[in-house]
Tab-separated table of C-alpha atoms in Angstrom:
chain	number	residue	atom	x	y	z
A	167	UNK	CA	-104.816	86.258	-7.914
A	168	UNK	CA	-107.383	83.489	-7.606
A	169	UNK	CA	-109.325	81.175	-9.877
A	170	UNK	CA	-112.321	78.889	-9.860
A	171	UNK	CA	-110.855	75.534	-10.805
A	172	UNK	CA	-113.852	74.645	-12.969
A	173	UNK	CA	-113.073	77.694	-15.128
A	174	UNK	CA	-109.477	76.643	-15.803
A	175	UNK	CA	-108.225	74.292	-18.486
A	176	UNK	CA	-106.769	70.950	-17.452
A	177	UNK	CA	-103.328	72.151	-18.541
A	178	UNK	CA	-103.555	75.337	-16.467
A	179	UNK	CA	-104.685	73.452	-13.355
A	180	UNK	CA	-101.717	71.119	-13.713
A	181	UNK	CA	-99.348	74.032	-14.288
A	182	UNK	CA	-100.493	75.932	-11.197
A	183	UNK	CA	-100.449	72.899	-8.905
A	184	UNK	CA	-97.075	71.450	-9.885
A	185	UNK	CA	-95.481	74.902	-9.779
A	186	UNK	CA	-96.685	75.625	-6.235
A	187	UNK	CA	-96.945	72.344	-4.302
A	188	UNK	CA	-93.190	72.038	-3.842
A	189	UNK	CA	-90.930	70.204	-3.393
A	190	UNK	CA	-92.425	66.792	-4.026
A	191	UNK	CA	-90.680	63.532	-3.066
A	192	UNK	CA	-89.901	61.183	-5.935
A	193	UNK	CA	-90.844	57.510	-6.040
A	194	UNK	CA	-88.933	55.439	-8.587
A	195	UNK	CA	-91.444	52.585	-8.671
A	196	UNK	CA	-90.450	49.077	-9.709
A	197	UNK	CA	-93.051	46.483	-10.665
A	198	UNK	CA	-93.306	43.008	-12.163
A	199	UNK	CA	-95.527	42.313	-15.175
A	200	UNK	CA	-97.595	39.216	-15.935
A	201	UNK	CA	-94.720	37.662	-17.901
A	202	UNK	CA	-92.151	38.176	-15.148
A	203	UNK	CA	-90.577	41.240	-16.740
A	204	UNK	CA	-89.599	44.255	-14.665
A	205	UNK	CA	-90.477	47.921	-15.070
A	206	UNK	CA	-89.260	51.120	-13.409
A	207	UNK	CA	-90.848	54.570	-13.636
A	208	UNK	CA	-90.622	57.749	-11.515
A	209	UNK	CA	-93.588	59.569	-9.991
A	210	UNK	CA	-93.684	62.768	-7.955
A	211	UNK	CA	-97.387	62.613	-7.134
A	212	UNK	CA	-96.341	60.471	-4.183
A	213	UNK	CA	-96.058	60.581	-0.421
A	214	UNK	CA	-96.297	58.666	2.852
A	215	UNK	CA	-99.818	58.891	4.263
A	216	UNK	CA	-99.435	57.251	7.666
A	217	UNK	CA	-97.358	54.942	9.823
A	218	UNK	CA	-99.879	52.654	11.554
A	219	UNK	CA	-100.336	50.991	9.188
A	220	UNK	CA	-97.483	52.375	7.062
A	221	UNK	CA	-99.193	53.714	3.947
A	222	UNK	CA	-97.954	55.289	0.719
A	223	UNK	CA	-100.009	56.867	-2.061
A	224	UNK	CA	-99.162	57.123	-5.764
A	225	UNK	CA	-101.006	59.275	-8.283
A	226	UNK	CA	-100.577	57.781	-11.761
A	227	UNK	CA	-101.973	59.372	-14.898
A	228	UNK	CA	-103.780	57.292	-17.487
A	229	UNK	CA	-102.077	56.405	-20.772
A	230	UNK	CA	-104.465	57.026	-23.687
A	231	UNK	CA	-102.076	55.277	-26.088
A	232	UNK	CA	-102.656	51.888	-24.425
A	233	UNK	CA	-105.781	49.828	-25.086
A	234	UNK	CA	-106.581	49.549	-21.390
A	235	UNK	CA	-105.667	53.194	-20.746
A	236	UNK	CA	-103.089	52.217	-18.123
A	237	UNK	CA	-99.444	53.049	-17.747
A	238	UNK	CA	-97.244	49.982	-17.294
A	239	UNK	CA	-96.779	50.704	-13.578
A	240	UNK	CA	-100.514	50.934	-12.881
A	241	UNK	CA	-101.231	47.814	-14.944
A	242	UNK	CA	-98.505	45.785	-13.237
A	243	UNK	CA	-99.699	46.816	-9.778
A	244	UNK	CA	-103.289	45.928	-10.692
A	245	UNK	CA	-102.186	42.481	-11.888
A	246	UNK	CA	-99.618	41.614	-9.215
A	247	UNK	CA	-100.837	43.641	-6.243
A	248	UNK	CA	-97.224	44.570	-5.418
A	249	UNK	CA	-94.619	47.248	-6.037
A	250	UNK	CA	-91.451	48.775	-4.610
A	251	UNK	CA	-90.914	52.483	-3.969
A	252	UNK	CA	-87.246	53.366	-4.445
A	253	UNK	CA	-86.388	56.832	-3.149
A	254	UNK	CA	-84.132	59.005	-5.304
A	255	UNK	CA	-80.897	60.642	-4.164
A	256	UNK	CA	-78.798	62.989	-6.273
A	257	UNK	CA	-76.579	60.169	-7.543
A	258	UNK	CA	-79.672	58.425	-8.934
A	259	UNK	CA	-81.207	61.423	-10.743
A	260	UNK	CA	-79.831	60.738	-14.236
A	261	UNK	CA	-80.891	57.079	-14.213
A	262	UNK	CA	-84.287	58.063	-12.804
A	263	UNK	CA	-84.711	60.495	-15.688
A	264	UNK	CA	-83.890	57.754	-18.208
A	265	UNK	CA	-86.595	55.581	-16.629
A	266	UNK	CA	-89.098	58.378	-17.348
A	267	UNK	CA	-88.604	57.960	-21.118
A	268	UNK	CA	-91.650	56.426	-22.823
A	269	UNK	CA	-89.772	53.478	-24.308
A	270	UNK	CA	-91.588	50.779	-26.294
A	271	UNK	CA	-92.805	47.959	-24.065
A	272	UNK	CA	-90.049	45.602	-25.247
A	273	UNK	CA	-87.261	47.999	-24.133
A	274	UNK	CA	-85.836	47.357	-20.661
A	275	UNK	CA	-85.448	50.872	-19.285
A	276	UNK	CA	-83.747	49.522	-16.153
A	277	UNK	CA	-80.869	48.130	-18.219
A	278	UNK	CA	-80.774	51.220	-20.446
A	279	UNK	CA	-80.439	53.368	-17.319
A	280	UNK	CA	-77.562	51.189	-16.091
A	281	UNK	CA	-79.310	50.244	-12.864
A	282	UNK	CA	-78.776	47.070	-10.840
A	283	UNK	CA	-81.637	45.114	-9.322
A	284	UNK	CA	-81.812	43.513	-5.884
A	285	UNK	CA	-84.235	40.779	-4.870
A	286	UNK	CA	-87.030	41.887	-2.580
A	287	UNK	CA	-87.843	39.880	0.527
A	288	UNK	CA	-91.656	40.034	0.591
A	289	UNK	CA	-92.770	40.990	-2.930
A	290	UNK	CA	-91.896	39.826	-6.435
A	291	UNK	CA	-91.043	43.272	-7.743
A	292	UNK	CA	-87.292	43.950	-7.454
A	293	UNK	CA	-85.558	46.822	-5.706
A	294	UNK	CA	-83.206	49.337	-7.302
A	295	UNK	CA	-79.872	48.515	-5.664
A	296	UNK	CA	-78.574	52.082	-6.028
A	297	UNK	CA	-81.520	53.606	-4.157
A	298	UNK	CA	-80.754	54.656	-0.554
A	299	UNK	CA	-84.231	53.674	0.679
A	300	UNK	CA	-86.551	51.003	-0.722
A	301	UNK	CA	-90.109	50.300	0.411
A	302	UNK	CA	-91.610	46.932	-0.485
A	303	UNK	CA	-95.369	47.449	-0.759
A	304	UNK	CA	-98.602	45.589	-1.383
A	305	UNK	CA	-101.560	47.257	-3.011
A	306	UNK	CA	-104.406	47.993	-0.617
A	307	UNK	CA	-106.726	49.661	-3.093
A	308	UNK	CA	-106.730	51.670	-6.296
A	309	UNK	CA	-109.204	54.481	-6.875
A	310	UNK	CA	-110.090	55.797	-10.312
A	311	UNK	CA	-110.242	59.563	-9.778
A	312	UNK	CA	-111.965	60.815	-12.909
A	313	UNK	CA	-111.078	59.380	-16.316
A	314	UNK	CA	-107.361	60.158	-16.196
A	315	UNK	CA	-105.982	59.504	-12.729
A	316	UNK	CA	-105.423	56.374	-10.649
A	317	UNK	CA	-104.735	56.805	-6.945
A	318	UNK	CA	-102.904	53.722	-5.695
A	319	UNK	CA	-102.745	53.116	-1.952
A	320	UNK	CA	-100.076	50.691	-0.758
A	321	UNK	CA	-99.014	49.246	2.573
A	322	UNK	CA	-95.287	49.094	3.289
A	323	UNK	CA	-94.320	45.503	4.143
A	324	UNK	CA	-90.536	45.773	4.274
A	325	UNK	CA	-88.208	48.746	4.636
A	326	UNK	CA	-84.598	48.823	3.399
A	327	UNK	CA	-82.230	51.672	4.318
A	328	UNK	CA	-78.570	51.728	3.303
A	329	UNK	CA	-76.318	50.882	6.267
A	330	UNK	CA	-74.327	54.121	6.250
A	331	UNK	CA	-77.522	56.196	6.495
A	332	UNK	CA	-79.114	54.731	9.633
A	333	UNK	CA	-77.579	53.871	13.021
A	334	UNK	CA	-78.552	51.369	15.717
A	335	UNK	CA	-80.908	53.930	17.288
A	336	UNK	CA	-82.730	54.376	13.944
A	337	UNK	CA	-81.374	57.902	13.538
A	338	UNK	CA	-81.120	58.938	9.884
A	339	UNK	CA	-78.118	60.858	8.552
A	340	UNK	CA	-79.802	63.337	6.212
A	341	UNK	CA	-76.544	64.360	4.560
A	342	UNK	CA	-75.831	60.770	3.552
A	343	UNK	CA	-79.463	60.221	2.580
A	344	UNK	CA	-79.112	63.115	0.099
A	345	UNK	CA	-82.622	62.890	-1.353
A	346	UNK	CA	-83.798	65.236	-4.085
A	347	UNK	CA	-87.246	66.728	-4.614
A	348	UNK	CA	-89.207	67.494	-7.765
A	349	UNK	CA	-89.817	71.133	-8.548
A	350	UNK	CA	-91.591	72.891	-11.395
A	351	UNK	CA	-91.286	73.069	-15.131
A	352	UNK	CA	-89.035	71.102	-17.402
A	353	UNK	CA	-86.489	69.231	-15.334
A	354	UNK	CA	-86.122	71.292	-12.152
A	355	UNK	CA	-85.176	69.561	-8.893
A	356	UNK	CA	-83.928	70.597	-5.463
A	357	UNK	CA	-81.486	69.190	-2.950
A	358	UNK	CA	-82.331	68.634	0.719
A	359	UNK	CA	-78.976	69.919	1.982
A	360	UNK	CA	-80.296	73.417	2.820
A	361	UNK	CA	-82.181	72.934	6.092
A	362	UNK	CA	-83.236	74.868	9.186
A	363	UNK	CA	-84.791	73.768	12.465
A	364	UNK	CA	-87.876	75.067	14.270
A	365	UNK	CA	-88.438	73.078	17.497
A	366	UNK	CA	-92.010	71.872	17.927
A	367	UNK	CA	-94.039	73.847	20.467
A	368	UNK	CA	-96.369	72.496	23.108
A	369	UNK	CA	-98.915	74.622	24.953
A	370	UNK	CA	-96.597	75.255	27.912
A	371	UNK	CA	-93.809	76.473	25.606
A	372	UNK	CA	-96.176	78.736	23.737
A	373	UNK	CA	-97.621	80.265	26.917
A	374	UNK	CA	-94.108	80.926	28.231
A	375	UNK	CA	-93.115	82.591	24.965
A	376	UNK	CA	-96.264	84.721	25.059
A	377	UNK	CA	-95.591	85.832	28.634
A	378	UNK	CA	-91.989	86.708	27.783
A	379	UNK	CA	-93.091	88.715	24.756
A	380	UNK	CA	-95.747	90.663	26.651
A	381	UNK	CA	-93.566	91.452	29.682
């Protein structure tokens, strides 16, 4: 089946995209507001977009219930120019889900979720201590993509990885990392424990394989 996107409803476009572009990494984003308060919210429209410079991208939907149309995360980033991406392992899933609740502004979802904060080294926004990987970021630019979507581009300034996950050669233990990915529908996630390896090919490898197959 196929569709012209301009003939689909907004809801159907969302449904088809989030049910097929899978799995998506999860950023539990912490920010600091203008009064020094802290906020945490998860986003799965997120990924790393490069390493030189190290770039991350966040897609954040508008909030029509707010006067400025911004979710707290987008507003705080616009005001402070900083944020922290905290990656989510399986142990963090429940607390992450609590942070997704649309609490009133005066409610501290970080405390409600039972999370501990750690001081960042280069930005004012705190880190989630329980997260296995934390990326301190500064905002490079924010693009308004249509009336309902902000695309925030950030540069990673400081990288924290839990000691038992990385060794002195910068090798990552994926089993200890234990990240989860966002899937489709209402509350579906996946683990990263089920893996397989396909070694990368160069031209010489490919030519050799082709010769072996044809002989």
